[in-house]
mmCIF file of C-alpha atoms and ligand atoms in Angstrom:
data_model
loop_
_atom_site.group_PDB
_atom_site.id
_atom_site.type_symbol
_atom_site.label_atom_id
_atom_site.label_comp_id
_atom_site.label_asym_id
_atom_site.label_seq_id
_atom_site.Cartn_x
_atom_site.Cartn_y
_atom_site.Cartn_z
ATOM 1 C CA MET A 117 115.391 165.149 144.184
ATOM 2 C CA ILE A 118 114.249 162.926 147.382
ATOM 3 C CA ASN A 119 114.098 165.491 150.495
ATOM 4 C CA VAL A 120 115.616 163.934 153.103
ATOM 5 C CA SER A 121 115.510 165.428 156.942
ATOM 6 C CA LYS A 122 118.650 167.134 158.080
ATOM 7 C CA LEU A 123 120.921 165.249 160.035
ATOM 8 C CA LYS A 124 121.305 166.988 163.873
ATOM 9 C CA LYS A 125 122.854 164.805 165.749
ATOM 10 C CA GLY A 126 125.982 162.665 162.845
ATOM 11 C CA LEU A 127 128.804 163.295 160.659
ATOM 12 C CA VAL A 128 127.855 163.235 156.520
ATOM 13 C CA ILE A 129 130.773 162.350 154.184
ATOM 14 C CA ASP A 130 130.543 164.697 151.597
ATOM 15 C CA HIS A 131 131.389 165.979 148.715
ATOM 16 C CA ILE A 132 132.555 161.820 147.262
ATOM 17 C CA ALA A 133 132.626 161.215 143.681
ATOM 18 C CA ALA A 134 129.766 159.652 141.919
ATOM 19 C CA GLY A 135 130.209 155.752 142.250
ATOM 20 C CA SER A 136 132.192 155.854 144.868
ATOM 21 C CA GLY A 137 130.140 156.044 147.341
ATOM 22 C CA TYR A 138 128.739 152.250 147.921
ATOM 23 C CA ARG A 139 132.483 151.798 147.785
ATOM 24 C CA ILE A 140 132.864 153.284 150.385
ATOM 25 C CA PHE A 141 129.878 152.747 152.578
ATOM 26 C CA ARG A 142 130.962 148.780 152.474
ATOM 27 C CA GLN A 143 134.118 149.309 153.166
ATOM 28 C CA LEU A 144 133.800 151.294 155.784
ATOM 29 C CA LYS A 145 131.409 148.691 157.758
ATOM 30 C CA LEU A 146 128.451 150.221 157.496
ATOM 31 C CA ASP A 147 125.806 148.612 156.389
ATOM 32 C CA GLU A 148 126.813 146.954 160.423
ATOM 33 C CA LEU A 149 124.902 149.834 162.186
ATOM 34 C CA ASN A 150 122.391 149.910 164.394
ATOM 35 C CA ASP A 151 122.107 153.993 163.035
ATOM 36 C CA VAL A 152 120.816 155.783 160.905
ATOM 37 C CA VAL A 153 123.232 154.981 157.417
ATOM 38 C CA ILE A 154 121.776 157.097 154.520
ATOM 39 C CA LEU A 155 123.986 156.868 151.370
ATOM 40 C CA MET A 156 122.506 159.152 147.978
ATOM 41 C CA ARG A 157 123.898 158.242 144.632
ATOM 42 C CA ASN A 158 124.037 161.556 142.172
ATOM 43 C CA VAL A 159 123.015 164.269 143.724
ATOM 44 C CA PRO A 160 123.487 167.579 141.727
ATOM 45 C CA SER A 161 126.936 169.035 142.914
ATOM 46 C CA GLN A 162 128.039 172.091 141.283
ATOM 47 C CA LYS A 163 131.557 172.442 141.512
ATOM 48 C CA MET A 164 131.467 168.423 140.125
ATOM 49 C CA GLY A 165 128.148 167.701 138.448
ATOM 50 C CA LYS A 166 127.175 164.576 140.722
ATOM 51 C CA LYS A 167 128.538 163.815 143.818
ATOM 52 C CA ASP A 168 127.120 161.229 146.815
ATOM 53 C CA VAL A 169 126.879 161.598 150.559
ATOM 54 C CA ILE A 170 126.696 159.529 152.969
ATOM 55 C CA LYS A 171 124.729 160.633 156.274
ATOM 56 C CA ILE A 172 125.451 158.252 159.386
ATOM 57 C CA GLU A 173 123.265 160.101 162.379
ATOM 58 C CA ASN A 174 125.627 158.727 165.127
ATOM 59 C CA HIS A 175 129.019 159.673 165.787
ATOM 60 C CA ILE A 176 130.905 156.811 164.357
ATOM 61 C CA ASN A 177 134.619 156.613 164.053
ATOM 62 C CA LEU A 178 135.424 156.556 160.537
ATOM 63 C CA ASP A 179 138.299 154.903 159.501
ATOM 64 C CA LEU A 180 139.754 158.068 158.064
ATOM 65 C CA GLU A 181 143.372 156.268 156.413
ATOM 66 C CA VAL A 182 140.380 153.405 154.840
ATOM 67 C CA LEU A 183 138.184 157.235 153.269
ATOM 68 C CA GLY A 184 141.687 158.924 152.669
ATOM 69 C CA LEU A 185 142.732 155.600 150.259
ATOM 70 C CA ILE A 186 139.561 155.515 149.248
ATOM 71 C CA ASP A 187 138.395 159.088 148.327
ATOM 72 C CA PRO A 188 140.808 161.757 149.754
ATOM 73 C CA HIS A 189 138.562 164.193 147.970
ATOM 74 C CA ALA A 190 135.795 163.313 150.068
ATOM 75 C CA THR A 191 134.633 165.696 153.137
ATOM 76 C CA ILE A 192 132.926 164.876 156.787
ATOM 77 C CA ASN A 193 130.891 166.817 158.092
ATOM 78 C CA VAL A 194 129.989 166.355 162.139
ATOM 79 C CA ILE A 195 126.615 167.658 162.750
ATOM 80 C CA ASP A 196 126.003 168.638 166.756
ATOM 81 C CA ASN A 197 122.430 170.042 167.232
ATOM 82 C CA GLY A 198 121.803 170.414 163.747
ATOM 83 C CA ASN A 199 124.729 172.580 163.058
ATOM 84 C CA ARG A 200 128.152 171.649 161.253
ATOM 85 C CA THR A 201 130.375 171.519 164.036
ATOM 86 C CA LYS A 202 134.072 170.424 161.944
ATOM 87 C CA LYS A 203 135.209 169.628 159.155
ATOM 88 C CA ILE A 204 137.299 167.293 157.848
ATOM 89 C CA ARG A 205 139.614 167.436 154.888
ATOM 90 C CA LEU A 206 141.345 163.480 153.339
ATOM 91 C CA ALA A 207 143.574 163.423 152.329
ATOM 92 C CA LEU A 208 145.697 160.210 151.154
ATOM 93 C CA PRO A 209 147.442 159.595 153.241
ATOM 94 C CA LYS A 210 150.980 158.842 154.100
ATOM 95 C CA ARG A 211 151.468 155.806 155.029
ATOM 96 C CA VAL A 212 148.980 152.707 155.791
ATOM 97 C CA GLU A 213 149.042 149.925 157.968
ATOM 98 C CA GLY A 214 148.108 146.494 157.227
ATOM 99 C CA ILE A 215 145.379 148.270 154.235
ATOM 100 C CA LEU A 216 147.363 147.430 150.585
ATOM 101 C CA LYS A 217 149.560 144.161 150.009
ATOM 102 C CA CYS A 218 153.020 143.631 148.797
ATOM 103 C CA LYS A 219 153.313 142.963 144.615
ATOM 104 C CA ASN A 220 156.349 141.557 145.112
ATOM 105 C CA PRO A 221 157.032 137.643 145.271
ATOM 106 C CA ARG A 222 160.055 137.981 146.668
ATOM 107 C CA CYS A 223 159.218 140.541 150.015
ATOM 108 C CA ILE A 224 159.383 139.573 152.789
ATOM 109 C CA THR A 225 155.688 139.928 153.948
ATOM 110 C CA GLN A 226 154.320 137.052 151.503
ATOM 111 C CA TYR A 227 156.295 134.103 152.930
ATOM 112 C CA GLU A 228 156.250 135.436 156.819
ATOM 113 C CA LYS A 229 153.364 135.808 158.989
ATOM 114 C CA VAL A 230 153.665 139.903 158.728
ATOM 115 C CA ASP A 231 150.163 141.114 160.562
ATOM 116 C CA ALA A 232 149.955 145.506 159.235
ATOM 117 C CA PRO A 233 152.730 144.975 156.797
ATOM 118 C CA VAL A 234 153.332 149.459 156.431
ATOM 119 C CA PHE A 235 153.496 151.400 153.486
ATOM 120 C CA TYR A 236 154.847 155.276 151.927
ATOM 121 C CA LEU A 237 153.327 157.172 150.284
ATOM 122 C CA ALA A 238 156.013 157.568 147.166
ATOM 123 C CA ASN A 239 153.580 159.508 144.592
ATOM 124 C CA GLU A 240 150.249 160.755 145.332
ATOM 125 C CA GLU A 241 149.137 161.341 141.677
ATOM 126 C CA ASN A 242 149.318 157.768 141.384
ATOM 127 C CA LYS A 243 148.878 156.540 145.241
ATOM 128 C CA THR A 244 151.593 154.794 144.570
ATOM 129 C CA TYR A 245 152.378 153.648 148.154
ATOM 130 C CA ARG A 246 156.399 151.336 149.089
ATOM 131 C CA CYS A 247 156.880 148.570 151.560
ATOM 132 C CA SER A 248 158.896 149.232 154.831
ATOM 133 C CA TYR A 249 160.379 146.183 154.062
ATOM 134 C CA CYS A 250 161.691 145.753 150.407
ATOM 135 C CA ASP A 251 160.810 148.705 148.866
ATOM 136 C CA SER A 252 159.224 147.401 145.972
ATOM 137 C CA PRO A 253 155.957 149.885 144.826
ATOM 138 C CA THR A 254 152.661 149.811 145.378
ATOM 139 C CA GLN A 255 149.964 151.086 143.682
ATOM 140 C CA PHE A 256 146.960 150.527 145.315
ATOM 141 C CA VAL A 257 143.465 149.297 143.910
ATOM 142 C CA GLU A 258 140.319 149.464 145.065
ATOM 143 C CA GLY A 259 139.587 145.593 144.383
ATOM 144 C CA ASP A 260 143.204 145.072 147.079
ATOM 145 C CA LEU A 261 140.202 146.157 150.449
ATOM 146 C CA GLY A 262 138.960 142.970 151.477
HETATM 147 ZN ZN1 ZN B 460 157.751 144.583 150.342
#
């Protein structure tokens, strides 16, 4: 296994489903950071078999909504002075704003400019959300993200 030096200060996004790491990397625009960022793929994991891990050598604001949508089972460890000081568990967001698009062609959000349509979680199993304007169900698929 490749040895990656231990973080002194930063964030570790752990327990990412193998294969989702790059998607998260792109979606959170980690390639635009000036900090050291490491994406490790297919790391052996007792719990998961294989997992992806992202290390960021700084404390940055991560979009937890987007992260939770892509992989609600990931965890975020906050590292200070080489020790974990905080562990954030993600969850599928109950409410998302400005991420999803309504699939109902007659919905007001389709023909009037709504900057950030709001959706509410309807079914956790299949990541279905309901539009707050027309109540139509919209399923989250990663392709919906820009
Ligand atoms: Zn709608």
